[in-house]
Coordinates of C-alpha atoms and ligand atoms in Angstrom, one line a residue:
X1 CA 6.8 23.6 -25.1
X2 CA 6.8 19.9 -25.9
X3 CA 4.6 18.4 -23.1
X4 CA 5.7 15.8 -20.4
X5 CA 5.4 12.0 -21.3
X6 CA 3.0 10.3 -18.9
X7 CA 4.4 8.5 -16.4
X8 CA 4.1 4.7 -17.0
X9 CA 4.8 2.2 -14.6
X10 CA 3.1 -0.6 -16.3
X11 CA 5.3 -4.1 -16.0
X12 CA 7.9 -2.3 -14.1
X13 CA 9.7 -4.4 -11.2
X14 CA 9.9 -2.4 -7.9
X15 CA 12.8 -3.7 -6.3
X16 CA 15.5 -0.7 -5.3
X17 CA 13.9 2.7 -4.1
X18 CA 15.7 4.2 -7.1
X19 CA 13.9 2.3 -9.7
X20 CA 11.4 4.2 -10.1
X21 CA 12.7 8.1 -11.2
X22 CA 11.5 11.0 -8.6
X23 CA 8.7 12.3 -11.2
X24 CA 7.6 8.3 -11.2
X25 CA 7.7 8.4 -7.3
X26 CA 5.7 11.4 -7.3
X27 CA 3.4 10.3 -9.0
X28 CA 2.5 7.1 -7.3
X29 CA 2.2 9.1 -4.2
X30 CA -0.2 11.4 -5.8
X31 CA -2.1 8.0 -6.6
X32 CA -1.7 6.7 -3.2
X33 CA -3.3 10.0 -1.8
X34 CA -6.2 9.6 -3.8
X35 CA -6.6 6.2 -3.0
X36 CA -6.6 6.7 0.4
X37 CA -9.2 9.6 0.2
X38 CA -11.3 7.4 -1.6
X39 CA -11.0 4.3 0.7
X40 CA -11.3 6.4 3.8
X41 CA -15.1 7.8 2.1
X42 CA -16.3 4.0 1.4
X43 CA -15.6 4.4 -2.5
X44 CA -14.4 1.7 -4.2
X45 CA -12.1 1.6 -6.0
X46 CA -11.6 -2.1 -8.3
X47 CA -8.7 -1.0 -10.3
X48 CA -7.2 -4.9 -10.7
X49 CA -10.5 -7.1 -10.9
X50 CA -9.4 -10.4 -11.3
X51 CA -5.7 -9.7 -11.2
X52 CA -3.2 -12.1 -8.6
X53 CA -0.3 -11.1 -7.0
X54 CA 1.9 -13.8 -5.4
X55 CA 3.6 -13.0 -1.8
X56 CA 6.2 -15.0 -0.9
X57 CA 7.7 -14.7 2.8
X58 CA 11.0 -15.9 3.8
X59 CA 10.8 -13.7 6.8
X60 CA 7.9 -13.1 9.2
X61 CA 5.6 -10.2 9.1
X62 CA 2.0 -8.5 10.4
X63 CA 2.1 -5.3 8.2
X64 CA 3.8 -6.1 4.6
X65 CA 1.3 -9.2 4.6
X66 CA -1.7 -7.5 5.7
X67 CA -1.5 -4.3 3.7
X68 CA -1.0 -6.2 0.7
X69 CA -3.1 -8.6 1.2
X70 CA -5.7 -6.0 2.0
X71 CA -4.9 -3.8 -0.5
X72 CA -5.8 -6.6 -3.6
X73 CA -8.7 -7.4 -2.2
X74 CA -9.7 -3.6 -2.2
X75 CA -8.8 -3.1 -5.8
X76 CA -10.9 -6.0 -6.7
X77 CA -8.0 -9.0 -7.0
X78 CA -6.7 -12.1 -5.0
X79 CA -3.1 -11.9 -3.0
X80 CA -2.1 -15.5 -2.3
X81 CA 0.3 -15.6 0.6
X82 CA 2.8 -18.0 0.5
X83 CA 5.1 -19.0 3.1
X84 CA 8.6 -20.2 2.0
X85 CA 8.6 -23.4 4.5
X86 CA 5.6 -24.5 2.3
X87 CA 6.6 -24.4 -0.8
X88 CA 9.5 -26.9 -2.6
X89 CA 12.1 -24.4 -3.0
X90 CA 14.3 -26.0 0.0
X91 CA 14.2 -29.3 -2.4
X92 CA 15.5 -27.8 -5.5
X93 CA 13.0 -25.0 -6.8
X94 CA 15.5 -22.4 -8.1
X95 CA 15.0 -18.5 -8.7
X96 CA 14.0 -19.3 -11.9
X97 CA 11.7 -21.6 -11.3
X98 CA 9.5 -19.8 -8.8
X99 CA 10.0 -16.3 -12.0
X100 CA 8.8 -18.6 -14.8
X101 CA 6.5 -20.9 -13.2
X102 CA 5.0 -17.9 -10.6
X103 CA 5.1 -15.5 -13.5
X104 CA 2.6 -17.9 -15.7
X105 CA 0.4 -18.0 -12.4
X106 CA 0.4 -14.4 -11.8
X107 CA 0.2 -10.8 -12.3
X108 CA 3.4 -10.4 -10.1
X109 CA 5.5 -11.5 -7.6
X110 CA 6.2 -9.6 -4.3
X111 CA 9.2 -11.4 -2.1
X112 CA 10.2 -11.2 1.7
X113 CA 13.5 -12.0 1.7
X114 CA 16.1 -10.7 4.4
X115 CA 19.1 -12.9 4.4
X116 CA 22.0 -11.0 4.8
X117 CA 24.1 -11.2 1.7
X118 CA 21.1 -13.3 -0.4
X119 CA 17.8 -11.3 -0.2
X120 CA 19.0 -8.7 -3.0
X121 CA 20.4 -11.2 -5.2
X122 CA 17.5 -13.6 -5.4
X123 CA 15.1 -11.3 -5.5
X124 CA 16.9 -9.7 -8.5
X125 CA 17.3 -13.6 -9.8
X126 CA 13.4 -14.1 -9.7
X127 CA 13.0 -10.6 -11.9
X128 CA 15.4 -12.0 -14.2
X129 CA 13.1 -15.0 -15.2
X130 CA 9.8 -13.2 -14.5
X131 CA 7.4 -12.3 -16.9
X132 CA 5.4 -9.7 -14.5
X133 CA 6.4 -7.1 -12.1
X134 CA 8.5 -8.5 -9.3
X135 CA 8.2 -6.4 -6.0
X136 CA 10.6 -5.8 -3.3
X137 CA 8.5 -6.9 0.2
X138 CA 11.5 -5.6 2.2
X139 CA 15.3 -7.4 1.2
X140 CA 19.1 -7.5 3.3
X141 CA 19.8 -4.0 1.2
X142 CA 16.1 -1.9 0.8
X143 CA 12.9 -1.8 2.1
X144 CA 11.2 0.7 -0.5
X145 CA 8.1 0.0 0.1
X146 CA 8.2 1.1 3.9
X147 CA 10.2 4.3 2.7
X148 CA 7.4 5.3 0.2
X149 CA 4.6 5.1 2.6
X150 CA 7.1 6.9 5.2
X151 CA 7.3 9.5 2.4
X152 CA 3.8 9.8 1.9
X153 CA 3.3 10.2 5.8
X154 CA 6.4 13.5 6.2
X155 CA 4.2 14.8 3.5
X156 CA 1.3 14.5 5.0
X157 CA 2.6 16.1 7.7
X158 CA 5.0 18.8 6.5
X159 CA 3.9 19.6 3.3
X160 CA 4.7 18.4 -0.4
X161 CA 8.4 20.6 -0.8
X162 CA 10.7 19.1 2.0
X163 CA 13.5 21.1 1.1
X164 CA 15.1 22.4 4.1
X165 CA 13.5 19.9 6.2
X166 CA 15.4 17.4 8.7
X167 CA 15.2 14.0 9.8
X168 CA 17.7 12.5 12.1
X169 CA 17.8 8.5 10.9
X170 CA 19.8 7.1 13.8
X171 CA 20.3 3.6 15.2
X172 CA 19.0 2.7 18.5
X173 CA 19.1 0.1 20.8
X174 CA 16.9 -3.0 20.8
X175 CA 17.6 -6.5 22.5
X176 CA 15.1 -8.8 20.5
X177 CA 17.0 -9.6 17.2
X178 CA 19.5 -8.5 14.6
X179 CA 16.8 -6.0 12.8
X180 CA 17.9 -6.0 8.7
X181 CA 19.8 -2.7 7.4
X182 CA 17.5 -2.1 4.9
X183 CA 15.4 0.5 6.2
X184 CA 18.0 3.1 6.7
X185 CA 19.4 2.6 4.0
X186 CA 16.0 2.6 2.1
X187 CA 15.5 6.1 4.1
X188 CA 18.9 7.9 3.3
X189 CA 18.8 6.8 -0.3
X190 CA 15.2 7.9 -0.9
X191 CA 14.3 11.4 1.2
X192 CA 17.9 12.6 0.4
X193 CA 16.3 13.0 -3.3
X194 CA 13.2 14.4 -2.0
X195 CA 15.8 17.5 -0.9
X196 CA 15.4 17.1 3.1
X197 CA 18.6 17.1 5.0
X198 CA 19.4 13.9 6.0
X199 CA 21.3 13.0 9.7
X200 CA 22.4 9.5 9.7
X201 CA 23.4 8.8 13.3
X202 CA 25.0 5.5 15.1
X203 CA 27.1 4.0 16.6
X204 CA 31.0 3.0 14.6
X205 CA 30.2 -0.6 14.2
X206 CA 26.5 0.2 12.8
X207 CA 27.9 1.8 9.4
X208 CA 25.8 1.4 6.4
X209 CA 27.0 -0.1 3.3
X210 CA 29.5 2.5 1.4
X211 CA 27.4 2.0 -2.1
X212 CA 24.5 3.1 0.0
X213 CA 26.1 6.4 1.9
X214 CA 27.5 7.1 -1.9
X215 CA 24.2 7.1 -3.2
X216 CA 22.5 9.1 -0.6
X217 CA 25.5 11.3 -1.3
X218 CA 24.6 12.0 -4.7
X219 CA 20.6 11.8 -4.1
X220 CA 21.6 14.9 -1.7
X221 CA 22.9 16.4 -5.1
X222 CA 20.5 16.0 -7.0
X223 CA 17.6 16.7 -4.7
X224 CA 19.6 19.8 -3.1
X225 CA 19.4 18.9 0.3
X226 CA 22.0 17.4 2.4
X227 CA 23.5 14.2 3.8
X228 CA 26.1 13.6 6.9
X229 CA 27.0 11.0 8.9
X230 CA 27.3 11.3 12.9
X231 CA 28.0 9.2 15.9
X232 CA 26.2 11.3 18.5
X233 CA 22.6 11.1 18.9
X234 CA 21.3 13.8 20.5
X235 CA 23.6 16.1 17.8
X236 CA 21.3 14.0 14.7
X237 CA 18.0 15.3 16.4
X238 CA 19.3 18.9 17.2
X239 CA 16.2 20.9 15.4
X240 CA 15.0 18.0 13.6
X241 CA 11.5 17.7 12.2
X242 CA 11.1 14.3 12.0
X243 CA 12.9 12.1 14.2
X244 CA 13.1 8.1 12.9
X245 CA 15.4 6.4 15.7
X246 CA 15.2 2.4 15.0
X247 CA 17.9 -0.4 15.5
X248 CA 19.8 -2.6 13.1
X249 CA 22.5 -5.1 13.0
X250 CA 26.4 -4.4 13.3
X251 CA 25.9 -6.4 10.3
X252 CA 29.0 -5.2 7.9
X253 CA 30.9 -5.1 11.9
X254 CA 30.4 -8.6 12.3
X255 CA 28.7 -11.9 11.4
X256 CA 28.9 -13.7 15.1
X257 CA 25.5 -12.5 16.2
X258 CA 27.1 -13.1 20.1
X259 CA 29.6 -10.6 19.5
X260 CA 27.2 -8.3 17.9
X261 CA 24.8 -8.6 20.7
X262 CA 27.9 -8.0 22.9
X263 CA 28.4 -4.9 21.0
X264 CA 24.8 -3.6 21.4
X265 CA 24.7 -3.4 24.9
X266 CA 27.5 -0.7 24.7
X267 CA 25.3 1.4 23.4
X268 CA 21.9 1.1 25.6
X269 CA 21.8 4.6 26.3
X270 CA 20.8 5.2 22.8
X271 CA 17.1 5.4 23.2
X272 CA 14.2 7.6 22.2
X273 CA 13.2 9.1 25.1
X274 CA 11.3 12.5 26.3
X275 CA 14.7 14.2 26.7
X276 CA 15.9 13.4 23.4
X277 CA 12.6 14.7 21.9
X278 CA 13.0 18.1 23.3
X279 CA 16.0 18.3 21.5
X280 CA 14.2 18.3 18.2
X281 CA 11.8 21.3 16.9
X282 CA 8.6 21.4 19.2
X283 CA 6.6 20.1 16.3
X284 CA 9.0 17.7 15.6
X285 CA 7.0 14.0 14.4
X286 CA 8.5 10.7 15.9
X287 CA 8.8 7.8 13.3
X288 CA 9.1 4.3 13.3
X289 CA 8.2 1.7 10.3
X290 CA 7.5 -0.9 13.7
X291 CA 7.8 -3.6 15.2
X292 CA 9.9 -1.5 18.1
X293 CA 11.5 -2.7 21.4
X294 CA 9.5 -0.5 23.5
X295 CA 11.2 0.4 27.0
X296 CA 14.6 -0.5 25.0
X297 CA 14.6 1.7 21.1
X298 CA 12.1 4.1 22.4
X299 CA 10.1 4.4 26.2
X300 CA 6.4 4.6 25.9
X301 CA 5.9 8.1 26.8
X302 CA 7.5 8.8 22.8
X303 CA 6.1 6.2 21.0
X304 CA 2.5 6.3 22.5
X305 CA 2.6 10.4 22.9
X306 CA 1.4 13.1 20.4
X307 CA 4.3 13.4 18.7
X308 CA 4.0 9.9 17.5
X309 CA 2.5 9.2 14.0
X310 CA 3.3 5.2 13.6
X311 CA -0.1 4.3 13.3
X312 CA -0.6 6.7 10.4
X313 CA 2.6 5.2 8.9
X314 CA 1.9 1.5 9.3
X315 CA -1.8 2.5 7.7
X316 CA 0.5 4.6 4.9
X317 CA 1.7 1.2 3.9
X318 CA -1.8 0.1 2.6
X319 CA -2.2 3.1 0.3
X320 CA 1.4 3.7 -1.6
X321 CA 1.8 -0.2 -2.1
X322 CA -1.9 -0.1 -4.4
X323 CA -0.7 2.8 -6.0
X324 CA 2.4 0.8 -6.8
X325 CA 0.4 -2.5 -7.6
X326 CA -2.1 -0.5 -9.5
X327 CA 0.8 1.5 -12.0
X328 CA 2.8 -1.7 -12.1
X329 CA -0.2 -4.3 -12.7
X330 CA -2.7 -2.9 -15.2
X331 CA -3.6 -2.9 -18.0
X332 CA -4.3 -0.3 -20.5
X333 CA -7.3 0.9 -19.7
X334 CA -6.6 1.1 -16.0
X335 CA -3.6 2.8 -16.9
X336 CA -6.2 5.8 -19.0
X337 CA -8.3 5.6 -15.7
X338 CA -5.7 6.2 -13.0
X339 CA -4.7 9.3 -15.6
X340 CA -7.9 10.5 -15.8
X341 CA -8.4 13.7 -13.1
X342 CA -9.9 12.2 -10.2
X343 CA -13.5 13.2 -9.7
X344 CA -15.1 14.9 -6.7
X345 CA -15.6 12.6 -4.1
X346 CA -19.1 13.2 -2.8
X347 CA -19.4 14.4 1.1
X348 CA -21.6 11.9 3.0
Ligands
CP401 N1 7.5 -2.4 8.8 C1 7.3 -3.7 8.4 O1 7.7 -4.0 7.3 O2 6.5 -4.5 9.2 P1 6.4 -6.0 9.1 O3 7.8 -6.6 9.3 O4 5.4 -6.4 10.1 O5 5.9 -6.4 7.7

């Protein structure tokens, strides 16, 4: 039997959750387990000594910037965060310009960029012109760096074959901003090829983009689980096992953000709450990729309860985006080393 390539990641951008194939997403999870066994015994583990990775934010943040950040400093490199407002680019520095002229000062590019319509496009534009891997830091259409660690953490705790498993993605209510789309899309189009059945819930005016329900569509092909849209709640986390309730913008509703906010406060009853938990299975696990409108998308009993594994999932974040930075960033002989079979960590 002719044997399976090895996977190689090397110089790949990360940009959609579906760039990288599900044997490639495997095995960066594998990679990101074994980096966090390692990290959490004190071994290090300098996979991209001397390597740079440049982070630029055009949206706020506490955990994209401070996993990666930690993260390259763990594997032995420098992450240089850079804050849009500083730089030129609102006097004239294009998407190419920050590609070719960032891609001669580093090892890759990661980019926070969440303007509705925009985010996507320039990120893409940057890759165009880039020389190294560009990464996707969360955009107005994915987050797949949020849905790999969220991945990693379902695993974690349901086991490796999620076929048969189900997690109720539904909108909720929060009053503090428009919150970007990208995460449930992220979600449906990633874990419906991981074979779990997939609930989308929420309100009408909440709909995701149709490109995005067509892919998580076919990912529910291909994976062999399934995928449905409803607009009930409580009928999304009937028997779920996980349960990952968490507000967006009416964003493809409307572009008024006062008659989206007026639109939101029809649907306040559209919480997480102890009720709406016993609705799912017993050891159902609550989900949320954070920050949350606590007392508003979820009450404090869920979110701080033992059902609740956020704080796993935020620390998930560190581990798969290494993996990612380590198969996109280096070089060859990195590359023989991260195939190499791990060896026994010793027990301290
Ligand atoms: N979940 C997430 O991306 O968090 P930050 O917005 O804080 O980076």
């Amino acid at each position: 039997m002719p044997r399976a390539k090895p996977i190689n990641l090397a110089g790949r951008d990360f940009i959609s959750d579906l760039d990288f194939s599900i044997a490639e997403t495997e095995a960066v999870l594998n990679l990101a387990a074994r980096l966090k066994k390692e990290y959490r015994a004190g071994k290090p583990h300098p996979l991209l000594r001397d390597k740079t990775l440049a982070m630029l934010f055009f949206f706020t943040s506490t955990r994209t910037r401070g996993s990666f950040e930690a993260g390259m400093a763990q594997l032995g490199g420098h992450a240089a965060f850079i804050d849009s407002d500083t730089t030129q680019i609102a006097h004239g520095d294009t998407a190419k310009e920050i590609g070719q002229i960032f891609g001669r000062y580093f090892n890759a590019i990661a980019i926070r960029q969440c303007d509705w319509g925009f985010g996507n496009r320039y990120i893409n534009e940057v890759a165009q012109h880039s020389p190294v891997p560009v990464l996707n830091m969360q955009c107005d259409v994915y987050h797949p760096f949020q849905i790999l660690a969220d991945l990693l953490t379902i695993r974690e705790y349901k086991g490796k074959n999620l076929k048969g498993r189900k997690i109720a993605v539904s909108w909720a209510y929060a009053a503090s901003y428009q919150k970007p789309i990208s995460v449930p899309q992220s979600l449906i189009i990633q874990l419906t090829r991981f074979g779990m059945d997939v609930v989308l819930a929420h309100p009408p005016e909440y709909k995701l983009m149709p490109e995005i329900v067509q892919q998580a569509e076919e990912g529910a092909r291909l994976g062999g689980g399934s995928f449905r849209i409803t607009h009930d709640m409580d009928d999304a986390f009937e028997d779920a096992d996980v349960v990952y309730p968490k507000s967006w913008g009416s964003l493809l509703t409307t572009s008024d953000l006062k008659e989206s906010a007026e639109i939101g406060k029809k649907y306040t009853s559209w919480i997480c709450d102890e009720r709406r938990m016993t609705l799912a299975k017993k050891d159902a696990i609550y989900m949320h990729c954070l920050p949350a409108d606590r007392g508003l998308e979820v009450t404090d009993a869920v979110i701080d309860g033992p059902q609740s594994v956020v704080y796993e999932q935020a620390e998930n974040r560190l581990h798969v985006q290494k993996a990612v930075m380590v198969m996109t960033m280096g070089d060859k002989a990195t590359q023989a080393k991260i195939r190499a079979k791990p060896r026994r960590i010793a027990r301290k």
